[in-house]
Amino acid sequence: MGLFAAIFEPLQGQFSYRLTGAIIGGVFISFIVLAIVVNVFSQLMFKNPKEPPLVFHWIPYFGSTVAYGIDPYDFFFRCQRKYGDIFTFVLLGKRTTVCLGAKGNEFILNGKLSHVSAEEIYSPLTTPVFGTGVVYDCPNAKLMEQKKMVKFGLTAESLRSYVPLIVDEVLDFVNRSPVFKGSKGTFNVPGTMAELTIYTASRSLQGREVRSKFDHSFAELYHHLDMGFSPINFMLPWAPLPHNRKRDYAQKKMAQTYMEIIQARRQPGVKQDSDDMIWNLMSSAYKNGTKVPDLEIAHMMIALLMAGQHSSSSTVAWIILRLATRPEILEELLAEQRAVLGEDLPPLTYDALQRLPLNSQVVKETLRLHAPIHSMMRKVKSPIQVPGTDFTIPTSHVVLAAPGVTSKTATHFPDPTTWEPHRWDVGSPLAVLYPDADDEKVDYGYGLVSKGAGSPYLPFGAGRHRCIGEAFAYVQLGTITAAFARIFRFRNLDGVEGVVGTDYSSLFSRPLNPAVVHWEKREEKA
């Protein structure tokens, strides 16, 4: 017996251990299966006719998260075909009601403050990036005051002054960047344009002193800060993930840089020598008389830089990628400048850009197909009735507008997936098919702006949260496009057709990286 005991007792213990593991595993699998069965049963048997239809999903909590995250537009169009313009899907445990079409944009983007809140959605994501006390980390009334202060740098006079500054940055970048050494070569468009637009945005919006702080290493810091917009940070902005640690370091470093500039200017005897944004904010105060704290100024400057750079970076990249598929359009851009401005191609100015319709149409058509933000969300604060329906959206839901869906719809834009700047020509067979949108002006606290939510073309949003930098974006994009048309020819690499797909892994859409095209410098003097 001793021999048998010596042999089988260890085996018995090992068997018991494996049996326990198998039981635990079986219980876990049974729990998952039961959860899926209950989830499916509840969807099929307990539909609420007073709420928008729920997109069918197998796995609770995760719902349609994967399908939405891979390609939001594909997901929206598939759901629209099945459920109509209004439907609800589960996004990481949160029921999210989508309202598509021009009416959906109007319903959500011009929603009342008592009904919907952007702050409750975006504050967890943006506060670690921008800093405390600004944008979505403050009451909406305070945000409107901050927008009014920032509009100092977005006047027509300011925009006029930015064009030569942006041109100078483009020329300097082309001359010193190793990417453009020689007469021809290839380059990765998204990364290169991300660096360039940091320089153009900082020089124009923030002044010479701030621009002097930005070099390649600072561009890297900006990239780390940008990664703070990863979708996982909607849920886990505090998680000790590698990209969050880099985000937090970059935020502190950039805020410190601005604080050093501000503190140096506050030293006794220092006189104001320019009219840049920092001087403007240093002399600004809220309605209650409180001066803007220095740390809030630093955080507002970070937010302003990212607002001025982020959408422009991806849009300029898309413009180049699209022009590389249609080199003849690039030649038309240069021909337009010669015909309108003169064969000698005088220096670009704000007024000159207004006389280049095709140049503007290239920007506009690119924004139509590649809007920087694919989803605009609001938290429901009180039950809201969807006009023209029997649906009531409860406070447990988030609502989502997707203006990019409307701009990709054949009802408004014939052959909507084709990039064609000439569709905006008068009399074009691809002409835009929608009446002039209601241009009602509303003052949300930072000056009159167009409500404009009824238009199918809303690359910069609408309502109280409409991007106040829209005019600057068009100036920056138009200037860079016109400058590049004078300097370069672009084309796809041999054997490559079309453009790369879209990277939806961040809050902001951008081209998939890498996206490489061929460049060649023109012989003509720019």
PDB file of N, CA, C and O in Angstrom, residues 125-182:
ATOM      1  N   LEU A 125     -11.706  63.241 -21.436  1.00  0.00           N
ATOM      2  CA  LEU A 125     -10.729  63.034 -22.508  1.00  0.00           C
ATOM      3  C   LEU A 125      -9.819  64.244 -22.684  1.00  0.00           C
ATOM      4  O   LEU A 125      -8.597  64.097 -22.854  1.00  0.00           O
ATOM      5  N   THR A 126     -10.400  65.455 -22.641  1.00  0.00           N
ATOM      6  CA  THR A 126      -9.640  66.649 -22.999  1.00  0.00           C
ATOM      7  C   THR A 126      -8.903  67.296 -21.832  1.00  0.00           C
ATOM      8  O   THR A 126      -7.865  67.926 -22.033  1.00  0.00           O
ATOM      9  N   THR A 127      -9.419  67.157 -20.610  1.00  0.00           N
ATOM     10  CA  THR A 127      -8.788  67.838 -19.475  1.00  0.00           C
ATOM     11  C   THR A 127      -7.346  67.393 -19.242  1.00  0.00           C
ATOM     12  O   THR A 127      -6.472  68.241 -19.028  1.00  0.00           O
ATOM     13  N   PRO A 128      -7.019  66.086 -19.293  1.00  0.00           N
ATOM     14  CA  PRO A 128      -5.608  65.706 -19.140  1.00  0.00           C
ATOM     15  C   PRO A 128      -4.723  66.220 -20.262  1.00  0.00           C
ATOM     16  O   PRO A 128      -3.507  66.333 -20.092  1.00  0.00           O
ATOM     17  N   VAL A 129      -5.319  66.545 -21.420  1.00  0.00           N
ATOM     18  CA  VAL A 129      -4.537  67.025 -22.564  1.00  0.00           C
ATOM     19  C   VAL A 129      -4.358  68.542 -22.501  1.00  0.00           C
ATOM     20  O   VAL A 129      -3.236  69.054 -22.577  1.00  0.00           O
ATOM     21  N   PHE A 130      -5.451  69.283 -22.361  1.00  0.00           N
ATOM     22  CA  PHE A 130      -5.375  70.739 -22.340  1.00  0.00           C
ATOM     23  C   PHE A 130      -4.921  71.264 -20.977  1.00  0.00           C
ATOM     24  O   PHE A 130      -4.157  72.218 -20.895  1.00  0.00           O
ATOM     25  N   GLY A 131      -5.429  70.644 -19.909  1.00  0.00           N
ATOM     26  CA  GLY A 131      -5.188  71.139 -18.565  1.00  0.00           C
ATOM     27  C   GLY A 131      -6.490  71.553 -17.914  1.00  0.00           C
ATOM     28  O   GLY A 131      -7.550  71.609 -18.549  1.00  0.00           O
ATOM     29  N   THR A 132      -6.426  71.891 -16.645  1.00  0.00           N
ATOM     30  CA  THR A 132      -7.619  72.205 -15.872  1.00  0.00           C
ATOM     31  C   THR A 132      -8.116  73.627 -16.112  1.00  0.00           C
ATOM     32  O   THR A 132      -7.357  74.518 -16.499  1.00  0.00           O
ATOM     33  N   GLY A 133      -9.423  73.828 -15.867  1.00  0.00           N
ATOM     34  CA  GLY A 133      -9.998  75.167 -15.865  1.00  0.00           C
ATOM     35  C   GLY A 133     -10.335  75.743 -17.216  1.00  0.00           C
ATOM     36  O   GLY A 133     -10.773  76.897 -17.298  1.00  0.00           O
ATOM     37  N   VAL A 134     -10.151  74.962 -18.292  1.00  0.00           N
ATOM     38  CA  VAL A 134     -10.407  75.494 -19.624  1.00  0.00           C
ATOM     39  C   VAL A 134     -11.229  74.500 -20.438  1.00  0.00           C
ATOM     40  O   VAL A 134     -11.305  73.316 -20.122  1.00  0.00           O
ATOM     41  N   VAL A 135     -11.810  75.011 -21.520  1.00  0.00           N
ATOM     42  CA  VAL A 135     -12.586  74.245 -22.501  1.00  0.00           C
ATOM     43  C   VAL A 135     -13.686  73.448 -21.795  1.00  0.00           C
ATOM     44  O   VAL A 135     -14.619  74.037 -21.263  1.00  0.00           O
ATOM     45  N   TYR A 136     -13.574  72.121 -21.745  1.00  0.00           N
ATOM     46  CA  TYR A 136     -14.654  71.325 -21.166  1.00  0.00           C
ATOM     47  C   TYR A 136     -14.477  71.080 -19.671  1.00  0.00           C
ATOM     48  O   TYR A 136     -15.309  70.414 -19.056  1.00  0.00           O
ATOM     49  N   ASP A 137     -13.430  71.621 -19.071  1.00  0.00           N
ATOM     50  CA  ASP A 137     -13.238  71.482 -17.629  1.00  0.00           C
ATOM     51  C   ASP A 137     -13.724  72.736 -16.899  1.00  0.00           C
ATOM     52  O   ASP A 137     -13.108  73.188 -15.939  1.00  0.00           O
ATOM     53  N   CYS A 138     -14.797  73.305 -17.389  1.00  0.00           N
ATOM     54  CA  CYS A 138     -15.374  74.494 -16.762  1.00  0.00           C
ATOM     55  C   CYS A 138     -16.814  74.614 -17.220  1.00  0.00           C
ATOM     56  O   CYS A 138     -17.218  73.985 -18.208  1.00  0.00           O
ATOM     57  N   PRO A 139     -17.642  75.402 -16.517  1.00  0.00           N
ATOM     58  CA  PRO A 139     -19.034  75.592 -16.945  1.00  0.00           C
ATOM     59  C   PRO A 139     -19.099  76.160 -18.359  1.00  0.00           C
ATOM     60  O   PRO A 139     -18.189  76.868 -18.812  1.00  0.00           O
ATOM     61  N   ASN A 140     -20.185  75.855 -19.056  1.00  0.00           N
ATOM     62  CA  ASN A 140     -20.319  76.294 -20.437  1.00  0.00           C
ATOM     63  C   ASN A 140     -20.225  77.806 -20.568  1.00  0.00           C
ATOM     64  O   ASN A 140     -19.641  78.320 -21.543  1.00  0.00           O
ATOM     65  N   ALA A 141     -20.770  78.541 -19.600  1.00  0.00           N
ATOM     66  CA  ALA A 141     -20.720  80.007 -19.671  1.00  0.00           C
ATOM     67  C   ALA A 141     -19.275  80.504 -19.659  1.00  0.00           C
ATOM     68  O   ALA A 141     -18.916  81.455 -20.360  1.00  0.00           O
ATOM     69  N   LYS A 142     -18.434  79.848 -18.846  1.00  0.00           N
ATOM     70  CA  LYS A 142     -17.028  80.232 -18.796  1.00  0.00           C
ATOM     71  C   LYS A 142     -16.326  79.886 -20.105  1.00  0.00           C
ATOM     72  O   LYS A 142     -15.500  80.666 -20.609  1.00  0.00           O
ATOM     73  N   LEU A 143     -16.663  78.735 -20.691  1.00  0.00           N
ATOM     74  CA  LEU A 143     -16.089  78.368 -21.984  1.00  0.00           C
ATOM     75  C   LEU A 143     -16.446  79.403 -23.044  1.00  0.00           C
ATOM     76  O   LEU A 143     -15.602  79.773 -23.870  1.00  0.00           O
ATOM     77  N   MET A 144     -17.681  79.878 -23.051  1.00  0.00           N
ATOM     78  CA  MET A 144     -18.086  80.889 -24.028  1.00  0.00           C
ATOM     79  C   MET A 144     -17.265  82.174 -23.855  1.00  0.00           C
ATOM     80  O   MET A 144     -16.888  82.829 -24.832  1.00  0.00           O
ATOM     81  N   GLU A 145     -16.963  82.530 -22.592  1.00  0.00           N
ATOM     82  CA  GLU A 145     -16.114  83.703 -22.341  1.00  0.00           C
ATOM     83  C   GLU A 145     -14.701  83.454 -22.872  1.00  0.00           C
ATOM     84  O   GLU A 145     -14.075  84.369 -23.442  1.00  0.00           O
ATOM     85  N   GLN A 146     -14.178  82.263 -22.673  1.00  0.00           N
ATOM     86  CA  GLN A 146     -12.841  81.941 -23.168  1.00  0.00           C
ATOM     87  C   GLN A 146     -12.794  82.004 -24.690  1.00  0.00           C
ATOM     88  O   GLN A 146     -11.823  82.492 -25.278  1.00  0.00           O
ATOM     89  N   LYS A 147     -13.849  81.520 -25.337  1.00  0.00           N
ATOM     90  CA  LYS A 147     -13.909  81.600 -26.797  1.00  0.00           C
ATOM     91  C   LYS A 147     -13.876  83.056 -27.267  1.00  0.00           C
ATOM     92  O   LYS A 147     -13.225  83.393 -28.261  1.00  0.00           O
ATOM     93  N   LYS A 148     -14.595  83.917 -26.520  1.00  0.00           N
ATOM     94  CA  LYS A 148     -14.628  85.332 -26.894  1.00  0.00           C
ATOM     95  C   LYS A 148     -13.243  85.951 -26.782  1.00  0.00           C
ATOM     96  O   LYS A 148     -12.841  86.764 -27.625  1.00  0.00           O
ATOM     97  N   MET A 149     -12.478  85.571 -25.748  1.00  0.00           N
ATOM     98  CA  MET A 149     -11.103  86.076 -25.601  1.00  0.00           C
ATOM     99  C   MET A 149     -10.223  85.615 -26.760  1.00  0.00           C
ATOM    100  O   MET A 149      -9.426  86.388 -27.301  1.00  0.00           O
ATOM    101  N   VAL A 150     -10.375  84.354 -27.141  1.00  0.00           N
ATOM    102  CA  VAL A 150      -9.519  83.779 -28.177  1.00  0.00           C
ATOM    103  C   VAL A 150      -9.833  84.360 -29.549  1.00  0.00           C
ATOM    104  O   VAL A 150      -8.951  84.421 -30.421  1.00  0.00           O
ATOM    105  N   LYS A 151     -11.065  84.830 -29.754  1.00  0.00           N
ATOM    106  CA  LYS A 151     -11.431  85.393 -31.053  1.00  0.00           C
ATOM    107  C   LYS A 151     -10.606  86.621 -31.402  1.00  0.00           C
ATOM    108  O   LYS A 151     -10.604  87.056 -32.549  1.00  0.00           O
ATOM    109  N   PHE A 152      -9.868  87.143 -30.412  1.00  0.00           N
ATOM    110  CA  PHE A 152      -8.937  88.244 -30.672  1.00  0.00           C
ATOM    111  C   PHE A 152      -7.999  87.907 -31.824  1.00  0.00           C
ATOM    112  O   PHE A 152      -7.663  88.759 -32.649  1.00  0.00           O
ATOM    113  N   GLY A 153      -7.553  86.660 -31.861  1.00  0.00           N
ATOM    114  CA  GLY A 153      -6.590  86.250 -32.891  1.00  0.00           C
ATOM    115  C   GLY A 153      -7.224  85.731 -34.156  1.00  0.00           C
ATOM    116  O   GLY A 153      -6.529  85.176 -35.006  1.00  0.00           O
ATOM    117  N   LEU A 154      -8.535  85.886 -34.294  1.00  0.00           N
ATOM    118  CA  LEU A 154      -9.230  85.330 -35.450  1.00  0.00           C
ATOM    119  C   LEU A 154     -10.011  86.389 -36.215  1.00  0.00           C
ATOM    120  O   LEU A 154     -10.927  86.079 -36.961  1.00  0.00           O
ATOM    121  N   THR A 155      -9.653  87.658 -36.016  1.00  0.00           N
ATOM    122  CA  THR A 155     -10.294  88.733 -36.757  1.00  0.00           C
ATOM    123  C   THR A 155      -9.800  88.738 -38.197  1.00  0.00           C
ATOM    124  O   THR A 155      -8.775  88.127 -38.531  1.00  0.00           O
ATOM    125  N   ALA A 156     -10.517  89.439 -39.063  1.00  0.00           N
ATOM    126  CA  ALA A 156     -10.112  89.523 -40.468  1.00  0.00           C
ATOM    127  C   ALA A 156      -8.718  90.122 -40.599  1.00  0.00           C
ATOM    128  O   ALA A 156      -7.900  89.680 -41.413  1.00  0.00           O
ATOM    129  N   GLU A 157      -8.432  91.118 -39.779  1.00  0.00           N
ATOM    130  CA  GLU A 157      -7.104  91.743 -39.812  1.00  0.00           C
ATOM    131  C   GLU A 157      -6.019  90.735 -39.432  1.00  0.00           C
ATOM    132  O   GLU A 157      -4.955  90.685 -40.055  1.00  0.00           O
ATOM    133  N   SER A 158      -6.297  89.929 -38.398  1.00  0.00           N
ATOM    134  CA  SER A 158      -5.319  88.928 -37.980  1.00  0.00           C
ATOM    135  C   SER A 158      -5.106  87.893 -39.073  1.00  0.00           C
ATOM    136  O   SER A 158      -3.967  87.501 -39.369  1.00  0.00           O
ATOM    137  N   LEU A 159      -6.205  87.422 -39.681  1.00  0.00           N
ATOM    138  CA  LEU A 159      -6.092  86.413 -40.730  1.00  0.00           C
ATOM    139  C   LEU A 159      -5.256  86.923 -41.896  1.00  0.00           C
ATOM    140  O   LEU A 159      -4.478  86.165 -42.493  1.00  0.00           O
ATOM    141  N   ARG A 160      -5.403  88.199 -42.226  1.00  0.00           N
ATOM    142  CA  ARG A 160      -4.594  88.783 -43.299  1.00  0.00           C
ATOM    143  C   ARG A 160      -3.100  88.710 -42.960  1.00  0.00           C
ATOM    144  O   ARG A 160      -2.264  88.404 -43.821  1.00  0.00           O
ATOM    145  N   SER A 161      -2.795  88.961 -41.707  1.00  0.00           N
ATOM    146  CA  SER A 161      -1.381  88.971 -41.312  1.00  0.00           C
ATOM    147  C   SER A 161      -0.781  87.574 -41.260  1.00  0.00           C
ATOM    148  O   SER A 161       0.444  87.415 -41.324  1.00  0.00           O
ATOM    149  N   TYR A 162      -1.624  86.538 -41.141  1.00  0.00           N
ATOM    150  CA  TYR A 162      -1.109  85.176 -41.003  1.00  0.00           C
ATOM    151  C   TYR A 162      -0.600  84.592 -42.305  1.00  0.00           C
ATOM    152  O   TYR A 162       0.278  83.723 -42.301  1.00  0.00           O
ATOM    153  N   VAL A 163      -1.160  84.998 -43.441  1.00  0.00           N
ATOM    154  CA  VAL A 163      -0.804  84.369 -44.715  1.00  0.00           C
ATOM    155  C   VAL A 163       0.694  84.441 -45.006  1.00  0.00           C
ATOM    156  O   VAL A 163       1.326  83.419 -45.266  1.00  0.00           O
ATOM    157  N   PRO A 164       1.342  85.631 -44.965  1.00  0.00           N
ATOM    158  CA  PRO A 164       2.791  85.647 -45.225  1.00  0.00           C
ATOM    159  C   PRO A 164       3.584  84.866 -44.183  1.00  0.00           C
ATOM    160  O   PRO A 164       4.633  84.288 -44.518  1.00  0.00           O
ATOM    161  N   LEU A 165       3.110  84.822 -42.938  1.00  0.00           N
ATOM    162  CA  LEU A 165       3.806  84.044 -41.909  1.00  0.00           C
ATOM    163  C   LEU A 165       3.759  82.561 -42.230  1.00  0.00           C
ATOM    164  O   LEU A 165       4.766  81.840 -42.089  1.00  0.00           O
ATOM    165  N   ILE A 166       2.604  82.084 -42.674  1.00  0.00           N
ATOM    166  CA  ILE A 166       2.456  80.670 -43.020  1.00  0.00           C
ATOM    167  C   ILE A 166       3.313  80.332 -44.236  1.00  0.00           C
ATOM    168  O   ILE A 166       3.977  79.285 -44.274  1.00  0.00           O
ATOM    169  N   VAL A 167       3.313  81.211 -45.227  1.00  0.00           N
ATOM    170  CA  VAL A 167       4.145  80.982 -46.411  1.00  0.00           C
ATOM    171  C   VAL A 167       5.614  80.883 -46.021  1.00  0.00           C
ATOM    172  O   VAL A 167       6.341  79.992 -46.482  1.00  0.00           O
ATOM    173  N   ASP A 168       6.066  81.787 -45.160  1.00  0.00           N
ATOM    174  CA  ASP A 168       7.466  81.756 -44.719  1.00  0.00           C
ATOM    175  C   ASP A 168       7.796  80.438 -44.024  1.00  0.00           C
ATOM    176  O   ASP A 168       8.879  79.871 -44.228  1.00  0.00           O
ATOM    177  N   GLU A 169       6.879  79.956 -43.192  1.00  0.00           N
ATOM    178  CA  GLU A 169       7.112  78.685 -42.502  1.00  0.00           C
ATOM    179  C   GLU A 169       7.194  77.524 -43.488  1.00  0.00           C
ATOM    180  O   GLU A 169       8.011  76.614 -43.341  1.00  0.00           O
ATOM    181  N   VAL A 170       6.326  77.534 -44.503  1.00  0.00           N
ATOM    182  CA  VAL A 170       6.348  76.474 -45.518  1.00  0.00           C
ATOM    183  C   VAL A 170       7.683  76.479 -46.255  1.00  0.00           C
ATOM    184  O   VAL A 170       8.335  75.437 -46.418  1.00  0.00           O
ATOM    185  N   LEU A 171       8.119  77.648 -46.706  1.00  0.00           N
ATOM    186  CA  LEU A 171       9.374  77.744 -47.453  1.00  0.00           C
ATOM    187  C   LEU A 171      10.565  77.348 -46.587  1.00  0.00           C
ATOM    188  O   LEU A 171      11.459  76.616 -47.040  1.00  0.00           O
ATOM    189  N   ASP A 172      10.561  77.792 -45.337  1.00  0.00           N
ATOM    190  CA  ASP A 172      11.657  77.437 -44.424  1.00  0.00           C
ATOM    191  C   ASP A 172      11.685  75.937 -44.174  1.00  0.00           C
ATOM    192  O   ASP A 172      12.754  75.310 -44.162  1.00  0.00           O
ATOM    193  N   PHE A 173      10.509  75.342 -44.003  1.00  0.00           N
ATOM    194  CA  PHE A 173      10.437  73.905 -43.743  1.00  0.00           C
ATOM    195  C   PHE A 173      10.948  73.105 -44.938  1.00  0.00           C
ATOM    196  O   PHE A 173      11.713  72.142 -44.786  1.00  0.00           O
ATOM    197  N   VAL A 174      10.525  73.501 -46.131  1.00  0.00           N
ATOM    198  CA  VAL A 174      10.967  72.795 -47.349  1.00  0.00           C
ATOM    199  C   VAL A 174      12.474  72.905 -47.510  1.00  0.00           C
ATOM    200  O   VAL A 174      13.149  71.939 -47.899  1.00  0.00           O
ATOM    201  N   ASN A 175      13.034  74.067 -47.182  1.00  0.00           N
ATOM    202  CA  ASN A 175      14.465  74.286 -47.371  1.00  0.00           C
ATOM    203  C   ASN A 175      15.332  73.549 -46.350  1.00  0.00           C
ATOM    204  O   ASN A 175      16.449  73.128 -46.660  1.00  0.00           O
ATOM    205  N   ARG A 176      14.830  73.364 -45.129  1.00  0.00           N
ATOM    206  CA  ARG A 176      15.676  72.772 -44.096  1.00  0.00           C
ATOM    207  C   ARG A 176      15.345  71.323 -43.763  1.00  0.00           C
ATOM    208  O   ARG A 176      16.151  70.627 -43.153  1.00  0.00           O
ATOM    209  N   SER A 177      14.169  70.839 -44.166  1.00  0.00           N
ATOM    210  CA  SER A 177      13.785  69.472 -43.822  1.00  0.00           C
ATOM    211  C   SER A 177      14.575  68.467 -44.654  1.00  0.00           C
ATOM    212  O   SER A 177      14.664  68.591 -45.887  1.00  0.00           O
ATOM    213  N   PRO A 178      15.170  67.458 -44.021  1.00  0.00           N
ATOM    214  CA  PRO A 178      15.881  66.420 -44.776  1.00  0.00           C
ATOM    215  C   PRO A 178      14.957  65.646 -45.706  1.00  0.00           C
ATOM    216  O   PRO A 178      15.414  65.016 -46.662  1.00  0.00           O
ATOM    217  N   VAL A 179      13.657  65.697 -45.441  1.00  0.00           N
ATOM    218  CA  VAL A 179      12.678  64.991 -46.276  1.00  0.00           C
ATOM    219  C   VAL A 179      12.700  65.516 -47.707  1.00  0.00           C
ATOM    220  O   VAL A 179      12.500  64.754 -48.665  1.00  0.00           O
ATOM    221  N   PHE A 180      12.964  66.821 -47.865  1.00  0.00           N
ATOM    222  CA  PHE A 180      12.884  67.445 -49.179  1.00  0.00           C
ATOM    223  C   PHE A 180      14.253  67.839 -49.732  1.00  0.00           C
ATOM    224  O   PHE A 180      14.359  68.777 -50.534  1.00  0.00           O
ATOM    225  N   LYS A 181      15.306  67.160 -49.307  1.00  0.00           N
ATOM    226  CA  LYS A 181      16.623  67.416 -49.872  1.00  0.00           C
ATOM    227  C   LYS A 181      16.690  66.869 -51.302  1.00  0.00           C
ATOM    228  O   LYS A 181      16.178  65.795 -51.596  1.00  0.00           O
ATOM    229  N   GLY A 182      17.325  67.624 -52.165  1.00  0.00           N
ATOM    230  CA  GLY A 182      17.434  67.207 -53.548  1.00  0.00           C
ATOM    231  C   GLY A 182      16.293  67.718 -54.388  1.00  0.00           C
ATOM    232  O   GLY A 182      15.535  68.614 -53.991  1.00  0.00           O
TER     233      GLY A 182
END
